[in-house]
CSV table of C-alpha atoms in Angstrom, one decimal:
chain,number,residue,atom,x,y,z
C,1,MET,CA,4.2,35.7,13.6
C,2,LYS,CA,1.0,34.4,15.2
C,3,LEU,CA,-0.5,30.9,14.7
C,4,ASN,CA,-3.7,29.5,16.2
C,5,PHE,CA,-4.9,25.9,16.3
C,6,GLU,CA,-8.0,24.2,17.6
C,7,VAL,CA,-7.2,20.9,19.1
C,8,ASP,CA,-9.9,18.3,18.6
C,9,GLY,CA,-10.4,16.3,21.7
C,10,ASP,CA,-12.1,13.4,20.0
C,11,ASP,CA,-9.5,12.6,17.4
C,12,PHE,CA,-6.5,10.8,18.9
C,13,LEU,CA,-5.1,10.3,15.4
C,14,LEU,CA,-4.8,14.1,14.9
C,15,ALA,CA,-3.3,14.8,18.3
C,16,GLY,CA,0.2,16.3,17.6
C,17,GLU,CA,-0.8,18.0,14.3
C,18,ALA,CA,-0.5,21.5,15.8
C,19,SER,CA,3.0,20.6,17.1
C,20,SER,CA,3.9,19.2,13.7
C,21,GLN,CA,2.9,22.4,11.9
C,22,VAL,CA,4.8,24.6,14.3
C,23,LYS,CA,7.8,22.4,13.9
C,24,LYS,CA,7.6,22.9,10.1
C,25,VAL,CA,7.3,26.7,10.4
C,26,LEU,CA,10.3,26.9,12.7
C,27,LYS,CA,12.3,24.8,10.3
C,28,GLN,CA,11.4,27.2,7.5
C,29,LEU,CA,12.4,30.1,9.7
C,30,GLY,CA,15.9,28.5,10.1
C,31,VAL,CA,15.7,27.9,13.9
C,32,ALA,CA,18.4,25.5,15.1
C,33,SER,CA,17.3,21.9,15.1
C,34,ASP,CA,18.0,21.2,18.8
C,35,ILE,CA,15.8,24.2,19.8
C,36,ILE,CA,13.1,23.1,17.4
C,37,ARG,CA,13.1,19.6,19.0
C,38,ARG,CA,12.8,21.0,22.5
C,39,ILE,CA,9.8,23.1,21.4
C,40,ALA,CA,8.2,20.2,19.5
C,41,ILE,CA,8.5,17.9,22.5
C,42,ALA,CA,7.2,20.4,25.0
C,43,MET,CA,4.3,21.4,22.7
C,44,TYR,CA,3.4,17.8,21.8
C,45,GLU,CA,3.2,16.8,25.5
C,46,ALA,CA,0.9,19.7,26.1
C,47,GLU,CA,-1.2,18.9,23.1
C,48,ILE,CA,-1.5,15.2,24.0
C,49,ASN,CA,-2.5,16.2,27.5
C,50,MET,CA,-5.3,18.4,26.1
C,51,VAL,CA,-6.6,15.6,24.0
C,52,LEU,CA,-6.4,12.9,26.7
C,53,HIS,CA,-7.5,14.8,29.7
C,54,ALA,CA,-9.4,17.9,28.7
C,55,ASN,CA,-11.3,17.0,25.4
C,56,GLY,CA,-9.2,19.4,23.3
C,57,GLY,CA,-8.8,23.2,23.4
C,58,MET,CA,-7.1,26.1,21.8
C,59,VAL,CA,-3.4,26.7,21.1
C,60,ASP,CA,-2.0,30.2,20.4
C,61,VAL,CA,1.6,30.5,19.2
C,62,ASP,CA,3.5,33.7,19.0
C,63,ILE,CA,6.9,33.6,17.3
C,64,SER,CA,9.3,36.6,17.5
C,65,PRO,CA,13.0,36.7,16.6
C,66,GLU,CA,14.0,36.1,20.2
C,67,LYS,CA,11.4,33.6,21.5
C,68,ILE,CA,8.4,31.4,21.0
C,69,TYR,CA,5.5,31.8,23.4
C,70,ILE,CA,2.8,29.1,23.3
C,71,VAL,CA,-0.5,29.2,25.2
C,72,PHE,CA,-2.7,26.1,25.6
C,73,GLN,CA,-6.1,26.9,27.0
C,74,ASP,CA,-8.7,24.1,27.7
C,75,THR,CA,-12.0,23.9,29.4
C,76,GLY,CA,-11.3,20.5,31.0
C,77,PRO,CA,-11.5,19.3,34.5
C,78,GLY,CA,-8.5,21.3,35.8
C,79,ILE,CA,-5.5,20.1,37.8
C,80,GLU,CA,-6.2,19.7,41.5
C,81,ASP,CA,-2.6,19.9,42.8
C,82,ILE,CA,-0.2,21.3,40.2
C,83,GLU,CA,2.9,20.7,42.4
C,84,LEU,CA,2.0,17.0,42.7
C,85,ALA,CA,1.3,16.8,38.9
C,86,MET,CA,4.8,18.2,38.2
C,87,GLN,CA,6.4,15.2,40.0
C,88,GLU,CA,7.9,12.6,37.7
C,89,GLY,CA,5.8,9.5,37.7
C,90,TYR,CA,2.6,11.1,39.1
C,91,SER,CA,-0.3,10.5,36.8
C,92,THR,CA,-4.1,10.4,37.0
C,93,ALA,CA,-4.3,8.8,33.5
C,94,SER,CA,-6.8,6.0,32.9
C,95,ASP,CA,-5.9,2.5,31.8
C,96,LYS,CA,-7.0,3.4,28.3
C,97,ILE,CA,-4.5,6.3,28.2
C,98,ARG,CA,-1.8,4.0,29.5
C,99,GLU,CA,-2.5,1.5,26.8
C,100,LEU,CA,-1.7,4.2,24.3
C,101,GLY,CA,1.8,4.7,25.7
C,102,PHE,CA,1.1,7.8,27.7
C,103,GLY,CA,0.2,8.4,31.4
C,104,ALA,CA,3.7,7.6,32.7
C,105,GLY,CA,3.7,10.8,34.7
C,106,MET,CA,6.3,12.4,32.5
C,107,GLY,CA,4.2,14.9,30.5
C,108,LEU,CA,4.5,18.0,32.7
C,109,PRO,CA,8.1,17.1,33.8
C,110,ASN,CA,9.1,16.9,30.1
C,111,MET,CA,7.4,20.2,29.4
C,112,LYS,CA,9.5,21.8,32.1
C,113,ARG,CA,12.7,20.0,31.0
C,114,TYR,CA,12.5,21.3,27.5
C,115,SER,CA,11.1,24.8,28.0
C,116,ASP,CA,12.9,27.8,29.3
C,117,ASP,CA,9.8,29.0,31.2
C,118,LEU,CA,6.6,27.0,32.0
C,119,LYS,CA,3.6,28.4,33.7
C,120,ILE,CA,0.5,26.4,34.6
C,121,THR,CA,-2.7,28.0,36.0
C,122,SER,CA,-5.7,25.8,36.6
C,123,GLU,CA,-9.2,26.0,38.2
C,124,LEU,CA,-11.1,22.8,39.0
C,125,GLY,CA,-14.1,22.3,36.8
C,126,LYS,CA,-13.1,25.3,34.6
C,127,GLY,CA,-9.9,24.4,32.8
C,128,THR,CA,-6.2,24.7,32.6
C,129,LYS,CA,-3.9,27.2,30.9
C,130,VAL,CA,-0.3,26.2,30.1
C,131,GLU,CA,2.2,28.8,28.9
C,132,ILE,CA,5.5,27.7,27.4
C,133,ILE,CA,8.4,30.0,26.5
C,134,VAL,CA,11.5,28.8,24.6
C,135,TYR,CA,14.2,31.3,23.6
C,136,LEU,CA,15.4,30.8,20.1
C,137,ASN,CA,18.9,32.2,20.2
C,138,ARG,CA,20.1,30.8,23.5
C,139,GLU,CA,23.1,28.5,23.5
C,140,GLY,CA,22.5,25.1,25.0
C,141,ASP,CA,24.7,24.3,28.0
N,1,MET,CA,24.7,1.3,11.6
N,2,LYS,CA,22.7,1.5,8.4
N,3,LEU,CA,19.0,0.4,8.5
N,4,GLU,CA,19.8,-2.3,5.9
N,5,GLU,CA,22.0,-3.9,8.6
N,6,VAL,CA,19.3,-3.5,11.2
N,7,LYS,CA,16.9,-5.3,8.9
N,8,GLN,CA,19.3,-8.2,8.4
N,9,ILE,CA,20.2,-8.6,12.1
N,10,LEU,CA,16.5,-8.5,13.2
N,11,ASN,CA,15.4,-10.6,10.2
N,12,ALA,CA,12.9,-7.8,9.7
N,13,GLU,CA,10.2,-7.0,7.2
N,14,VAL,CA,10.1,-3.4,5.8
N,15,LEU,CA,6.6,-1.9,6.0
N,16,VAL,CA,7.5,1.6,4.9
N,17,GLY,CA,10.7,3.0,3.2
N,18,GLU,CA,12.3,0.0,1.4
N,19,ASP,CA,14.2,2.6,-0.6
N,20,ARG,CA,15.5,4.5,2.4
N,21,LEU,CA,17.5,1.7,4.2
N,22,ASP,CA,20.8,3.6,3.6
N,23,ARG,CA,19.8,5.9,6.6
N,24,GLU,CA,22.2,5.6,9.5
N,25,VAL,CA,21.4,5.3,13.2
N,26,LEU,CA,23.9,5.8,16.0
N,27,LEU,CA,21.9,4.6,19.0
N,28,ALA,CA,18.6,2.8,19.8
N,29,CYS,CA,15.9,3.3,22.3
N,30,GLY,CA,13.6,0.5,23.3
N,31,SER,CA,10.4,1.5,25.1
N,32,ASP,CA,6.6,1.2,25.1
N,33,LEU,CA,6.2,4.4,27.0
N,34,MET,CA,6.1,7.4,24.6
N,35,SER,CA,6.7,9.9,27.4
N,36,ASP,CA,9.9,8.1,28.3
N,37,VAL,CA,11.0,8.2,24.6
N,38,LEU,CA,10.3,12.0,24.7
N,39,ALA,CA,12.6,12.3,27.7
N,40,PHE,CA,15.4,10.7,25.7
N,41,VAL,CA,16.8,13.3,23.2
N,42,LYS,CA,19.6,12.2,21.0
N,43,GLU,CA,20.4,12.4,17.3
N,44,LYS,CA,19.9,9.6,14.8
N,45,VAL,CA,18.1,7.3,17.2
N,46,LEU,CA,16.3,4.1,16.2
N,47,LEU,CA,13.1,3.5,18.2
N,48,LEU,CA,12.1,-0.1,19.0
N,49,THR,CA,8.6,-0.5,20.5
N,50,GLY,CA,5.7,-2.9,20.9
N,51,LEU,CA,3.3,-0.1,20.7
N,52,THR,CA,1.8,0.4,17.2
N,53,ASN,CA,-0.7,3.3,17.4
N,54,PRO,CA,-0.3,6.5,15.3
N,55,GLN,CA,1.1,8.5,18.2
N,56,VAL,CA,4.3,6.4,18.0
N,57,ILE,CA,4.8,8.1,14.6
N,58,ARG,CA,4.0,11.5,16.1
N,59,THR,CA,6.5,10.9,18.9
N,60,ALA,CA,9.2,9.9,16.4
N,61,GLU,CA,8.4,13.0,14.3
N,62,MET,CA,8.9,15.4,17.3
N,63,MET,CA,12.1,13.7,18.2
N,64,ASP,CA,13.5,13.6,14.6
N,65,ILE,CA,13.6,9.8,14.8
N,66,LYS,CA,13.9,8.5,11.2
N,67,ALA,CA,13.1,4.8,11.7
N,68,ILE,CA,11.0,2.6,14.0
N,69,VAL,CA,11.1,-1.2,14.6
N,70,PHE,CA,7.9,-2.8,15.7
N,71,VAL,CA,8.8,-5.8,17.9
N,72,ARG,CA,7.0,-9.1,18.8
N,73,GLY,CA,5.6,-9.4,15.2
N,74,LYS,CA,3.0,-6.7,15.8
N,75,GLN,CA,1.3,-5.4,12.7
N,76,PRO,CA,0.5,-1.6,13.0
N,77,ASP,CA,-2.9,-0.4,12.0
N,78,PRO,CA,-3.3,1.3,8.5
N,79,GLU,CA,-3.5,4.8,10.1
N,80,THR,CA,0.0,4.2,11.6
N,81,ILE,CA,1.4,3.1,8.2
N,82,GLN,CA,-0.2,6.1,6.4
N,83,LEU,CA,1.2,8.6,8.9
N,84,ALA,CA,4.7,7.1,8.7
N,85,GLU,CA,4.6,7.4,4.9
N,86,LYS,CA,3.4,11.0,5.2
N,87,LYS,CA,6.1,11.9,7.8
N,88,ASN,CA,8.9,10.0,5.9
N,89,ILE,CA,9.7,7.6,8.7
N,90,VAL,CA,11.0,4.1,7.9
N,91,ILE,CA,9.0,1.2,9.5
N,92,LEU,CA,10.4,-2.3,10.1
N,93,LYS,CA,8.7,-5.2,11.8
N,94,THR,CA,10.5,-8.1,13.6
N,95,LYS,CA,9.3,-11.2,15.3
N,96,TYR,CA,11.8,-10.8,18.1
N,97,PRO,CA,10.6,-9.5,21.5
N,98,LEU,CA,11.9,-6.1,22.6
N,99,TYR,CA,14.7,-7.4,24.9
N,100,ILE,CA,16.1,-9.8,22.3
N,101,ALA,CA,15.9,-7.2,19.5
N,102,CYS,CA,17.7,-4.6,21.5
N,103,GLY,CA,20.3,-7.2,22.6
N,104,LEU,CA,21.0,-8.3,19.0
N,105,LEU,CA,21.5,-4.7,17.8
N,106,TYR,CA,23.7,-3.9,20.8
N,107,SER,CA,25.9,-7.0,20.4
N,108,ASN,CA,26.3,-6.2,16.7
N,109,GLY,CA,27.7,-2.8,17.5
N,110,LEU,CA,24.8,-0.4,17.8
N,111,THR,CA,26.1,0.9,21.2
N,112,GLY,CA,26.0,4.7,20.7
N,113,ASP,CA,29.8,5.2,20.6
N,114,GLU,CA,30.6,7.6,23.4
N,115,LYS,CA,33.4,9.3,21.5
N,116,LYS,CA,31.0,10.1,18.7
N,117,GLN,CA,28.5,11.5,21.2
N,118,GLU,CA,31.2,13.7,22.6
N,119,GLU,CA,31.8,15.0,19.1
N,120,GLY,CA,28.2,16.4,19.0
N,121,TYR,CA,25.8,13.6,18.1
N,122,GLU,CA,24.3,13.7,21.5
N,123,VAL,CA,22.2,16.8,22.2
N,124,LYS,CA,22.6,18.1,25.7
N,125,PHE,CA,20.3,20.6,27.3
């Protein structure tokens, strides 16, 4: 099953709606609730990042019986140092973003924590691509 | 602990979900940082926060959090209330600050019983 979403970079109220819809679909498909929660959190962090840092973008979701593969593509400013951005607590967020409760430097670490595979490719001035894979049948340890 | 009891302990006003106060919570999380909340994954958690924008509701939705207490007497904006109604999340409002509200709930028994968590209420990854 393939799903596509356009994330509006100007509407903070709507940020998270794509994650919400995917969560609903996974529930209907009968995926275990702890796995759904991991996917929802990783996806929501990525979606919020897109809205706050990159003025929105596109989300492609591919659900197969064994895994969910999500691709976030934006045309934002890009990430200068991905390794640094992966560190807990590191953030380039503005005061405005922080006032909203984000920008704690936990977005990318949370995506990594809750996904089975995370791949980030970015080019300065061109945009960022975030790929998340979560296996749907793997037992949690 | 039932939400009805949370309401009484915090002398709280119910903004959304007056008819759903029989929901039970096993543990609470007090934070104004949504990314920290998103790093804290447990079942049947009550969220206490001073942040009142709609993304607090989104965060709760992703985490399967069924109830939120807004502290320091903060009144959320109408968009936040509407989203909570749509997402079936109970909203309470208390005049107590975050620290006091958490302390009152903890001292009244909302401690996240370790034994219960071992029995599977806590989700481990």
